[in-house]
GROMACS .gro file of C-alpha atoms in nm:
model
  165
    1UNK     CA    1  -8.896   6.180  -3.056
    2UNK     CA    2  -8.756   6.556  -3.078
    3UNK     CA    3  -8.579   6.499  -2.708
    4UNK     CA    4  -8.407   6.161  -2.862
    5UNK     CA    5  -8.308   6.342  -3.147
    6UNK     CA    6  -8.153   6.660  -2.929
    7UNK     CA    7  -7.984   6.361  -2.674
    8UNK     CA    8  -7.848   6.162  -2.981
    9UNK     CA    9  -7.684   6.508  -3.128
   10UNK     CA   10  -7.575   6.654  -2.790
   11UNK     CA   11  -7.382   6.318  -2.760
   12UNK     CA   12  -7.210   6.296  -3.065
   13UNK     CA   13  -7.134   6.665  -3.027
   14UNK     CA   14  -6.916   6.540  -2.676
   15UNK     CA   15  -6.753   6.301  -2.914
   16UNK     CA   16  -6.663   6.462  -3.151
   17UNK     CA   17  -6.476   6.758  -2.904
   18UNK     CA   18  -6.329   6.460  -2.684
   19UNK     CA   19  -6.172   6.302  -3.009
   20UNK     CA   20  -6.062   6.662  -3.107
   21UNK     CA   21  -5.925   6.772  -2.817
   22UNK     CA   22  -5.701   6.424  -2.727
   23UNK     CA   23  -5.463   6.545  -2.985
   24UNK     CA   24  -5.268   6.264  -3.166
   25UNK     CA   25  -4.933   6.188  -3.311
   26UNK     CA   26  -4.618   6.261  -3.152
   27UNK     CA   27  -4.563   6.629  -3.005
   28UNK     CA   28  -4.279   6.879  -3.171
   29UNK     CA   29  -4.056   6.726  -2.877
   30UNK     CA   30  -4.074   6.378  -2.907
   31UNK     CA   31  -4.048   6.397  -3.309
   32UNK     CA   32  -3.693   6.646  -3.249
   33UNK     CA   33  -3.547   6.411  -2.950
   34UNK     CA   34  -3.193   6.260  -3.018
   35UNK     CA   35  -3.167   5.861  -3.006
   36UNK     CA   36  -2.952   5.761  -2.757
   37UNK     CA   37  -2.588   5.630  -2.887
   38UNK     CA   38  -2.565   5.253  -2.897
   39UNK     CA   39  -2.292   5.157  -2.663
   40UNK     CA   40  -1.934   5.016  -2.806
   41UNK     CA   41  -1.905   4.690  -2.946
   42UNK     CA   42  -1.765   4.473  -2.707
   43UNK     CA   43  -1.901   4.657  -2.390
   44UNK     CA   44  -2.013   4.414  -2.151
   45UNK     CA   45  -1.931   4.575  -1.831
   46UNK     CA   46  -2.282   4.696  -1.644
   47UNK     CA   47  -2.367   5.004  -1.555
   48UNK     CA   48  -2.418   5.134  -1.222
   49UNK     CA   49  -2.776   5.137  -1.085
   50UNK     CA   50  -2.945   5.480  -1.141
   51UNK     CA   51  -3.056   5.631  -0.774
   52UNK     CA   52  -3.373   5.779  -0.816
   53UNK     CA   53  -3.349   6.184  -0.802
   54UNK     CA   54  -3.610   6.373  -0.557
   55UNK     CA   55  -3.690   6.751  -0.506
   56UNK     CA   56  -3.713   6.873  -0.221
   57UNK     CA   57  -4.058   6.886  -0.048
   58UNK     CA   58  -4.185   7.228   0.142
   59UNK     CA   59  -4.333   7.188   0.427
   60UNK     CA   60  -4.327   7.299   0.835
   61UNK     CA   61  -3.990   7.385   0.960
   62UNK     CA   62  -3.871   7.007   1.082
   63UNK     CA   63  -3.941   6.942   1.460
   64UNK     CA   64  -3.566   6.769   1.446
   65UNK     CA   65  -3.291   6.787   1.178
   66UNK     CA   66  -3.230   6.504   0.938
   67UNK     CA   67  -2.997   6.259   0.981
   68UNK     CA   68  -2.697   6.233   0.723
   69UNK     CA   69  -2.784   6.108   0.435
   70UNK     CA   70  -2.547   6.116   0.153
   71UNK     CA   71  -2.536   6.009  -0.222
   72UNK     CA   72  -2.308   5.755  -0.124
   73UNK     CA   73  -2.566   5.602   0.085
   74UNK     CA   74  -2.812   5.636  -0.153
   75UNK     CA   75  -2.626   5.458  -0.446
   76UNK     CA   76  -2.496   5.180  -0.238
   77UNK     CA   77  -2.868   5.112  -0.126
   78UNK     CA   78  -2.935   5.132  -0.517
   79UNK     CA   79  -2.645   4.879  -0.594
   80UNK     CA   80  -2.776   4.633  -0.335
   81UNK     CA   81  -3.128   4.659  -0.445
   82UNK     CA   82  -3.067   4.562  -0.775
   83UNK     CA   83  -2.799   4.256  -0.681
   84UNK     CA   84  -3.098   4.181  -0.497
   85UNK     CA   85  -3.314   4.218  -0.800
   86UNK     CA   86  -3.066   3.979  -0.978
   87UNK     CA   87  -3.103   3.740  -0.719
   88UNK     CA   88  -3.448   3.729  -0.688
   89UNK     CA   89  -3.495   3.645  -1.076
   90UNK     CA   90  -3.229   3.381  -1.075
   91UNK     CA   91  -3.428   3.213  -0.815
   92UNK     CA   92  -3.747   3.246  -0.994
   93UNK     CA   93  -3.594   3.090  -1.295
   94UNK     CA   94  -3.411   2.818  -1.111
   95UNK     CA   95  -3.795   2.735  -0.999
   96UNK     CA   96  -3.918   2.739  -1.299
   97UNK     CA   97  -3.656   2.453  -1.399
   98UNK     CA   98  -3.748   2.267  -1.054
   99UNK     CA   99  -3.439   2.347  -0.852
  100UNK     CA  100  -3.640   2.408  -0.547
  101UNK     CA  101  -3.340   2.437  -0.313
  102UNK     CA  102  -3.119   2.711  -0.562
  103UNK     CA  103  -3.436   2.881  -0.564
  104UNK     CA  104  -3.487   2.923  -0.183
  105UNK     CA  105  -3.081   2.981  -0.196
  106UNK     CA  106  -3.115   3.254  -0.392
  107UNK     CA  107  -3.431   3.423  -0.266
  108UNK     CA  108  -3.244   3.375   0.085
  109UNK     CA  109  -2.952   3.558  -0.109
  110UNK     CA  110  -3.162   3.843  -0.223
  111UNK     CA  111  -3.348   3.887   0.115
  112UNK     CA  112  -3.016   3.938   0.279
  113UNK     CA  113  -2.898   4.194   0.016
  114UNK     CA  114  -3.258   4.383   0.087
  115UNK     CA  115  -3.157   4.332   0.479
  116UNK     CA  116  -2.840   4.473   0.444
  117UNK     CA  117  -2.996   4.790   0.210
  118UNK     CA  118  -3.243   4.860   0.525
  119UNK     CA  119  -2.992   4.897   0.799
  120UNK     CA  120  -2.807   5.093   0.600
  121UNK     CA  121  -3.062   5.362   0.561
  122UNK     CA  122  -3.290   5.290   0.884
  123UNK     CA  123  -3.186   5.596   1.068
  124UNK     CA  124  -3.228   5.850   0.733
  125UNK     CA  125  -3.543   5.653   0.679
  126UNK     CA  126  -3.729   5.689   1.002
  127UNK     CA  127  -3.626   6.073   0.997
  128UNK     CA  128  -3.822   6.026   0.660
  129UNK     CA  129  -4.121   5.876   0.811
  130UNK     CA  130  -4.168   6.161   1.045
  131UNK     CA  131  -4.166   6.362   0.837
  132UNK     CA  132  -4.355   6.263   0.578
  133UNK     CA  133  -4.654   6.212   0.856
  134UNK     CA  134  -4.608   6.558   1.005
  135UNK     CA  135  -4.568   6.754   0.672
  136UNK     CA  136  -4.221   6.853   0.726
  137UNK     CA  137  -4.010   7.017   0.460
  138UNK     CA  138  -3.793   6.742   0.330
  139UNK     CA  139  -3.433   6.780   0.158
  140UNK     CA  140  -3.452   6.639  -0.218
  141UNK     CA  141  -3.213   6.324  -0.087
  142UNK     CA  142  -3.504   6.257   0.125
  143UNK     CA  143  -3.751   6.218  -0.140
  144UNK     CA  144  -3.529   6.048  -0.319
  145UNK     CA  145  -3.486   5.767  -0.047
  146UNK     CA  146  -3.850   5.748  -0.027
  147UNK     CA  147  -3.860   5.633  -0.382
  148UNK     CA  148  -3.569   5.385  -0.338
  149UNK     CA  149  -3.744   5.256  -0.031
  150UNK     CA  150  -4.091   5.212  -0.246
  151UNK     CA  151  -3.896   4.971  -0.479
  152UNK     CA  152  -3.715   4.777  -0.186
  153UNK     CA  153  -4.059   4.756  -0.035
  154UNK     CA  154  -4.195   4.612  -0.352
  155UNK     CA  155  -3.883   4.357  -0.441
  156UNK     CA  156  -3.867   4.243  -0.051
  157UNK     CA  157  -4.242   4.106  -0.067
  158UNK     CA  158  -4.188   3.912  -0.393
  159UNK     CA  159  -3.859   3.755  -0.227
  160UNK     CA  160  -4.073   3.687   0.050
  161UNK     CA  161  -4.360   3.546  -0.120
  162UNK     CA  162  -4.114   3.344  -0.344
  163UNK     CA  163  -3.926   3.186  -0.031
  164UNK     CA  164  -3.702   3.430   0.112
  165UNK     CA  165  -3.589   3.394   0.455
   0.00000   0.00000   0.00000
């Protein structure tokens, strides 16, 4: 009986410590963070997609130089990705509405945008994969490319599963 009571006491002590250490509420930084400004009235312009930022990765000296990868290439890839997302969502809405032909057309157009984005980054993507597998040091642009390509790949799967050819 004393061992059972001791075990329960230890369990209560652990629960109390976990609750006290988990914190709670807002941090001071969250409480003082400014709120974003509202868009001006009547503004319907869609902003350009934000290219994900990356940080340079440390590692071994690359076995070969990295192909040129500019911010403009990343921006254009992000723009094509955004267009493909919109087309994919429109295709899903069309299929839900019962218009299968329009849905297939939208998904195919989305797949065309994805293919164009992949063609744009083919050379840098090959180098990035080789650098990742080899543990090479990578510039920040290539870390951003890695994030962007992950989004592109998941959208490509969704488009293909929805009928894009």
